[in-house]
Amino acid sequence: MAPAPHLATGFGEQAGADGLRQAMQAATAPTAIVVNNIMSAVGVLAAAHDLGIAIPDQLSVIGIHDVDLMQHLRPAVTAVRMPMYQLGWAGVEALYDLIAGRPRTGGLITDPEPELVIRDSATALNPPGT
């Protein structure tokens, strides 16, 4: 199954809630949603509750950037833990290069790699008929 196109709704609880409501308007309801930050995940969980969508039985929720709050939400949110120290360091180096007239066009942090922290908000997809 191919992923649906991404929805750009912004950041924050309202953006997460709006994004889920928009995603649910598709011809085929999503089985999983990946949100860009913790506050968007909070909004998705709230909207799912309001819409009667069971997490993770009907919809898995994954957040980008793990923070302590993710484990205290109900259900606890599966998240991608980012190498924040290394990202910050790379950002400072890029800023120094820009000031010195050596602008960068991009970068990739591979050490350490981002880590998937599996919690209660995501489950394996069961194929139809199983």
Coordinates of N, CA, C and O in Angstrom, one line a residue:
M1 N 0.8 -1.2 0.0 CA 0.0 0.0 0.0 C 0.9 1.2 0.0 O 1.8 1.4 0.8
A2 N 0.7 2.1 -0.9 CA 1.5 3.4 -1.0 C 1.0 4.4 0.0 O -0.2 4.5 0.3
P3 N 1.9 5.2 0.6 CA 1.5 6.2 1.5 C 0.7 7.3 0.8 O 1.0 7.6 -0.4
A4 N -0.2 7.9 1.5 CA -0.9 9.0 0.9 C 0.0 10.3 0.9 O 1.0 10.3 1.6
P5 N -0.3 11.2 0.1 CA 0.5 12.5 0.1 C 0.4 13.1 1.5 O -0.6 13.0 2.2
H6 N 1.4 13.9 1.8 CA 1.5 14.5 3.1 C 0.5 15.7 3.1 O 0.2 16.3 2.1
L7 N 0.0 16.0 4.3 CA -0.9 17.1 4.5 C -0.1 18.2 5.3 O 0.5 17.8 6.4
A8 N 0.0 19.4 4.8 CA 0.7 20.4 5.5 C -0.3 21.3 6.3 O -1.0 22.1 5.7
T9 N -0.4 21.0 7.6 CA -1.4 21.8 8.4 C -0.7 22.7 9.4 O -1.4 23.4 10.1
G10 N 0.6 22.6 9.5 CA 1.3 23.5 10.5 C 1.7 22.8 11.7 O 1.8 21.5 11.7
F11 N 1.9 23.5 12.8 CA 2.3 22.9 14.1 C 1.3 23.2 15.2 O 0.6 24.2 15.1
G12 N 1.3 22.4 16.2 CA 0.4 22.6 17.3 C -0.8 21.7 17.4 O -1.0 20.9 16.4
E13 N -1.5 21.7 18.5 CA -2.6 20.9 18.7 C -3.7 21.0 17.7 O -4.2 20.0 17.2
Q14 N -4.0 22.3 17.4 CA -5.1 22.5 16.4 C -4.7 22.0 15.0 O -5.5 21.4 14.3
A15 N -3.4 22.1 14.6 CA -2.9 21.6 13.4 C -3.0 20.1 13.3 O -3.4 19.6 12.3
G16 N -2.7 19.4 14.4 CA -2.8 18.0 14.4 C -4.2 17.5 14.3 O -4.6 16.6 13.5
A17 N -5.1 18.2 15.0 CA -6.6 17.8 15.0 C -7.1 18.1 13.6 O -7.8 17.3 13.0
D18 N -6.8 19.3 13.0 CA -7.2 19.6 11.7 C -6.7 18.6 10.6 O -7.4 18.2 9.7
G19 N -5.4 18.2 10.8 CA -4.8 17.3 9.9 C -5.5 15.9 9.9 O -5.8 15.3 8.9
L20 N -5.8 15.4 11.1 CA -6.5 14.2 11.2 C -7.9 14.3 10.5 O -8.3 13.4 9.8
R21 N -8.6 15.3 10.9 CA -10.0 15.5 10.3 C -9.9 15.5 8.7 O -10.7 15.0 8.0
Q22 N -8.9 16.2 8.2 CA -8.7 16.3 6.8 C -8.3 15.0 6.2 O -8.9 14.5 5.2
A23 N -7.4 14.2 6.9 CA -7.0 12.9 6.4 C -8.2 11.9 6.4 O -8.3 11.1 5.5
M24 N -9.1 12.1 7.3 CA -10.3 11.2 7.4 C -11.3 11.5 6.3 O -12.2 10.7 6.1
Q25 N -11.1 12.6 5.6 CA -12.0 12.9 4.4 C -11.6 12.1 3.2 O -12.4 12.1 2.2
A26 N -10.5 11.5 3.2 CA -10.0 10.8 2.0 C -10.9 9.6 1.7 O -11.6 9.1 2.5
A27 N -10.9 9.2 0.4 CA -11.7 8.0 0.0 C -11.4 6.8 0.8 O -12.3 6.0 1.1
T28 N -10.2 6.6 1.2 CA -9.8 5.5 2.0 C -9.2 6.1 3.3 O -8.2 6.9 3.3
A29 N -9.8 5.7 4.5 CA -9.3 6.2 5.7 C -7.8 5.7 6.0 O -7.5 4.6 5.7
P30 N -7.0 6.6 6.6 CA -5.6 6.2 6.9 C -5.6 5.1 8.0 O -6.5 5.1 8.8
T31 N -4.6 4.3 7.9 CA -4.3 3.3 9.0 C -3.2 3.8 9.9 O -3.1 3.3 11.0
A32 N -2.5 4.9 9.5 CA -1.4 5.4 10.4 C -1.2 6.9 10.0 O -1.5 7.3 8.8
I33 N -0.8 7.6 10.9 CA -0.5 9.0 10.7 C 0.8 9.4 11.4 O 1.0 9.0 12.6
V34 N 1.7 10.1 10.7 CA 3.0 10.5 11.3 C 2.9 12.1 11.4 O 2.6 12.7 10.4
V35 N 3.1 12.6 12.6 CA 3.0 14.0 12.9 C 4.3 14.6 13.1 O 5.3 13.9 13.6
N36 N 4.4 15.9 12.9 CA 5.7 16.6 12.9 C 6.2 17.0 14.2 O 7.4 17.4 14.4
N37 N 5.4 16.9 15.3 CA 5.9 17.3 16.6 C 4.9 16.8 17.7 O 3.8 16.4 17.4
I38 N 5.3 16.9 18.9 CA 4.5 16.4 20.0 C 3.2 17.1 20.2 O 2.2 16.5 20.4
M39 N 3.1 18.4 20.0 CA 1.9 19.1 20.1 C 0.9 18.7 19.1 O -0.3 18.6 19.3
S40 N 1.4 18.4 17.9 CA 0.5 17.9 16.8 C -0.1 16.5 17.2 O -1.2 16.2 16.9
A41 N 0.8 15.7 17.8 CA 0.4 14.4 18.3 C -0.8 14.5 19.3 O -1.7 13.8 19.3
V42 N -0.6 15.5 20.2 CA -1.7 15.7 21.2 C -3.0 16.0 20.5 O -4.1 15.5 20.8
G43 N -2.9 16.9 19.5 CA -4.1 17.2 18.7 C -4.7 16.1 18.0 O -6.0 15.9 17.9
V44 N -3.9 15.2 17.4 CA -4.4 14.0 16.7 C -5.1 13.1 17.7 O -6.2 12.6 17.4
L45 N -4.5 12.9 18.9 CA -5.1 12.0 19.9 C -6.5 12.5 20.3 O -7.5 11.8 20.4
A46 N -6.6 13.9 20.5 CA -7.8 14.5 21.0 C -8.9 14.3 19.9 O -10.0 14.0 20.1
A47 N -8.5 14.6 18.6 CA -9.5 14.6 17.5 C -9.9 13.1 17.3 O -11.1 12.9 17.0
A48 N -9.0 12.2 17.4 CA -9.3 10.7 17.3 C -10.4 10.4 18.3 O -11.3 9.7 18.0
H49 N -10.1 10.8 19.5 CA -11.1 10.5 20.6 C -12.5 11.1 20.3 O -13.5 10.4 20.4
D50 N -12.5 12.4 19.8 CA -13.7 13.0 19.5 C -14.5 12.3 18.3 O -15.7 12.3 18.3
L51 N -13.7 11.8 17.4 CA -14.3 11.1 16.2 C -14.6 9.6 16.4 O -15.0 9.0 15.5
G52 N -14.2 9.1 17.6 CA -14.5 7.7 17.9 C -13.5 6.8 17.2 O -13.9 5.6 17.0
I53 N -12.3 7.3 17.0 CA -11.3 6.4 16.3 C -10.4 5.8 17.4 O -9.8 6.5 18.2
A54 N -10.3 4.5 17.4 CA -9.5 3.8 18.5 C -8.1 3.8 18.1 O -7.7 3.3 17.0
I55 N -7.2 4.3 18.9 CA -5.8 4.3 18.7 C -5.2 3.2 19.6 O -5.5 3.1 20.8
P56 N -4.5 2.2 19.1 CA -4.0 2.0 17.8 C -4.8 1.1 16.9 O -4.4 0.8 15.8
D57 N -5.9 0.6 17.4 CA -6.7 -0.5 16.7 C -7.2 0.0 15.3 O -7.2 -0.8 14.4
Q58 N -7.6 1.2 15.2 CA -8.0 1.8 13.9 C -7.0 2.7 13.3 O -7.1 2.9 12.1
L59 N -6.2 3.3 14.1 CA -5.2 4.3 13.5 C -4.0 4.3 14.4 O -4.1 4.5 15.6
S60 N -2.8 4.1 13.8 CA -1.5 4.2 14.5 C -1.1 5.7 14.4 O -1.3 6.3 13.4
V61 N -0.5 6.2 15.5 CA 0.0 7.6 15.6 C 1.5 7.5 15.9 O 1.8 6.9 17.0
I62 N 2.3 8.2 15.1 CA 3.7 8.3 15.4 C 4.1 9.7 15.3 O 3.7 10.5 14.4
G63 N 4.9 10.1 16.3 CA 5.4 11.5 16.3 C 6.8 11.6 16.0 O 7.6 10.7 16.3
I64 N 7.2 12.7 15.4 CA 8.6 13.0 15.1 C 9.1 13.8 16.3 O 8.5 14.8 16.7
H65 N 10.2 13.4 16.9 CA 10.9 14.0 18.0 C 10.3 13.5 19.3 O 9.2 13.9 19.7
D66 N 11.0 12.6 20.0 CA 10.5 12.0 21.2 C 10.9 13.0 22.4 O 12.0 13.5 22.5
V67 N 9.9 13.2 23.3 CA 10.1 14.0 24.5 C 9.4 13.2 25.6 O 8.6 12.3 25.4
D68 N 9.8 13.5 26.8 CA 9.2 12.7 28.0 C 7.7 12.7 28.0 O 7.1 11.7 28.4
L69 N 7.1 13.8 27.5 CA 5.6 13.9 27.5 C 5.0 12.7 26.7 O 3.9 12.3 27.1
M70 N 5.6 12.3 25.7 CA 5.1 11.2 24.8 C 4.7 10.0 25.6 O 3.7 9.3 25.3
Q71 N 5.5 9.6 26.6 CA 5.2 8.4 27.3 C 4.1 8.6 28.3 O 3.5 7.6 28.8
H72 N 3.7 9.8 28.6 CA 2.7 10.1 29.6 C 1.3 10.3 29.0 O 0.3 10.4 29.7
L73 N 1.2 10.4 27.7 CA -0.1 10.5 27.0 C -0.7 9.2 27.0 O -0.1 8.1 27.2
R74 N -2.0 9.2 26.7 CA -2.8 7.9 26.7 C -3.5 7.8 25.4 O -4.4 8.6 25.2
P75 N -3.2 6.9 24.5 CA -2.1 6.0 24.7 C -0.7 6.7 24.6 O -0.6 7.7 23.9
A76 N 0.3 6.1 25.2 CA 1.6 6.6 25.0 C 2.0 6.6 23.6 O 1.7 5.6 22.8
V77 N 2.6 7.7 23.1 CA 2.8 7.9 21.7 C 4.2 7.3 21.2 O 5.2 7.7 21.7
T78 N 4.1 6.5 20.2 CA 5.3 6.0 19.5 C 6.0 7.2 18.8 O 5.3 8.1 18.3
A79 N 7.3 7.3 18.9 CA 8.0 8.5 18.4 C 9.4 8.2 17.9 O 10.0 7.1 18.2
V80 N 9.8 9.1 17.0 CA 11.2 9.0 16.5 C 12.0 9.9 17.4 O 11.8 11.1 17.5
R81 N 13.0 9.3 18.1 CA 13.9 10.1 18.9 C 15.1 10.6 18.0 O 15.8 9.8 17.4
M82 N 15.2 11.9 18.0 CA 16.2 12.6 17.1 C 17.4 12.9 17.9 O 17.4 13.1 19.1
P83 N 18.6 12.9 17.2 CA 19.9 13.2 17.9 C 20.0 14.7 18.1 O 20.6 15.4 17.3
M84 N 19.3 15.2 19.1 CA 19.2 16.7 19.3 C 20.5 17.4 19.4 O 20.7 18.5 18.9
Y85 N 21.4 16.8 20.2 CA 22.7 17.5 20.4 C 23.4 17.6 19.1 O 23.9 18.7 18.7
Q86 N 23.5 16.5 18.3 CA 24.1 16.6 17.0 C 23.4 17.5 16.0 O 24.1 18.2 15.2
L87 N 22.1 17.6 16.1 CA 21.4 18.5 15.2 C 21.7 19.9 15.6 O 21.9 20.8 14.7
G88 N 21.8 20.2 16.9 CA 22.1 21.6 17.3 C 23.5 21.9 16.9 O 23.8 23.1 16.4
W89 N 24.5 21.0 17.1 CA 25.8 21.3 16.7 C 26.0 21.5 15.2 O 26.6 22.5 14.8
A90 N 25.3 20.7 14.4 CA 25.3 20.9 12.9 C 24.7 22.3 12.6 O 25.2 23.0 11.7
G91 N 23.6 22.7 13.3 CA 23.0 24.0 13.0 C 24.0 25.1 13.3 O 24.1 26.1 12.6
V92 N 24.7 25.0 14.4 CA 25.7 26.1 14.8 C 26.8 26.1 13.7 O 27.2 27.2 13.3
E93 N 27.3 25.0 13.3 CA 28.3 24.9 12.3 C 27.8 25.5 11.0 O 28.6 26.3 10.3
A94 N 26.6 25.2 10.6 CA 26.0 25.8 9.4 C 25.9 27.3 9.5 O 26.2 28.1 8.5
L95 N 25.5 27.8 10.7 CA 25.5 29.3 10.9 C 26.8 29.9 10.8 O 27.0 30.9 10.1
Y96 N 27.9 29.3 11.4 CA 29.2 29.8 11.2 C 29.7 29.9 9.8 O 30.3 30.8 9.3
D97 N 29.4 28.8 9.0 CA 29.7 28.8 7.6 C 29.0 29.9 6.8 O 29.6 30.5 6.0
L98 N 27.7 30.1 7.2 CA 27.0 31.1 6.5 C 27.6 32.5 6.7 O 27.8 33.3 5.8
I99 N 27.9 32.8 8.0 CA 28.5 34.0 8.4 C 29.9 34.2 7.6 O 30.2 35.3 7.2
A100 N 30.6 33.1 7.5 CA 31.9 33.2 6.8 C 31.8 33.2 5.3 O 32.8 33.1 4.6
G101 N 30.6 33.2 4.8 CA 30.4 33.2 3.3 C 30.4 31.9 2.6 O 30.6 31.8 1.4
R102 N 30.2 30.8 3.4 CA 30.2 29.4 2.9 C 28.9 28.8 3.2 O 28.8 27.8 4.0
P103 N 27.8 29.3 2.5 CA 26.5 28.7 2.9 C 26.4 27.2 2.4 O 27.0 26.8 1.4
R104 N 25.7 26.5 3.3 CA 25.5 25.0 3.0 C 24.1 24.9 2.3 O 23.2 25.7 2.5
T105 N 24.0 23.8 1.6 CA 22.7 23.5 0.9 C 21.9 22.4 1.6 O 20.8 22.1 1.2
G106 N 22.5 21.8 2.6 CA 21.8 20.7 3.3 C 22.7 19.9 4.2 O 23.9 20.2 4.3
G107 N 22.2 18.9 4.8 CA 23.0 18.1 5.7 C 22.2 16.9 6.2 O 21.0 16.9 6.1
L108 N 22.9 15.9 6.7 CA 22.3 14.7 7.1 C 23.0 14.2 8.4 O 24.3 14.1 8.3
I109 N 22.3 14.0 9.4 CA 22.9 13.5 10.7 C 22.7 11.9 10.6 O 21.6 11.5 10.6
T110 N 23.8 11.2 10.7 CA 23.7 9.8 10.6 C 24.3 9.1 11.8 O 24.2 7.9 12.0
D111 N 25.0 9.9 12.7 CA 25.6 9.3 13.9 C 25.4 10.2 15.1 O 25.9 11.3 15.1
P112 N 24.5 9.8 16.0 CA 23.7 8.5 16.0 C 22.5 8.7 15.1 O 22.0 9.8 14.8
E113 N 22.0 7.6 14.6 CA 20.8 7.5 13.8 C 19.6 7.9 14.6 O 19.6 7.6 15.8
P114 N 18.5 8.4 14.0 CA 17.3 8.6 14.8 C 16.8 7.2 15.2 O 17.1 6.2 14.6
E115 N 16.1 7.1 16.3 CA 15.7 5.9 16.9 C 14.2 5.8 17.1 O 13.6 6.8 17.6
L116 N 13.5 4.7 16.6 CA 12.1 4.6 16.8 C 11.8 4.1 18.2 O 12.3 3.0 18.6
V117 N 11.1 4.8 19.0 CA 10.7 4.4 20.4 C 9.3 3.9 20.3 O 8.3 4.7 20.2
I118 N 9.1 2.6 20.4 CA 7.8 2.0 20.2 C 7.0 2.1 21.5 O 7.5 1.6 22.6
R119 N 5.8 2.6 21.5 CA 4.9 2.7 22.6 C 3.5 2.2 22.2 O 3.4 1.4 21.2
D120 N 2.5 2.6 22.9 CA 1.2 2.0 22.7 C 0.4 2.6 21.5 O -0.7 2.1 21.2
S121 N 0.8 3.7 20.9 CA -0.1 4.3 19.9 C 0.1 3.7 18.5 O -0.6 4.2 17.5
A122 N 0.9 2.7 18.3 CA 1.1 2.1 17.0 C 1.1 0.6 17.1 O 1.5 0.0 18.1
T123 N 0.6 0.0 16.0 CA 0.5 -1.4 16.0 C 0.8 -1.9 14.5 O 0.7 -1.1 13.6
A124 N 1.0 -3.2 14.3 CA 1.2 -3.7 13.0 C -0.1 -3.7 12.2 O -1.2 -3.9 12.8
L125 N 0.0 -3.4 11.0 CA -1.2 -3.4 10.1 C -1.6 -4.8 9.8 O -0.8 -5.7 9.4
N126 N -2.9 -5.2 10.1 CA -3.4 -6.5 9.7 C -4.0 -6.4 8.3 O -4.9 -5.7 8.1
P127 N -3.5 -7.3 7.4 CA -4.1 -7.3 6.1 C -5.5 -7.7 6.1 O -6.0 -8.4 7.0
P128 N -6.3 -7.2 5.1 CA -7.7 -7.5 5.1 C -7.9 -9.0 5.1 O -7.1 -9.8 4.4
G129 N -8.9 -9.5 5.8 CA -9.2 -11.0 5.8 C -8.4 -11.7 6.9 O -8.5 -13.0 6.9
T130 N -7.6 -11.0 7.7 CA -6.9 -11.8 8.7 C -7.5 -11.6 10.1 O -8.3 -10.7 10.3

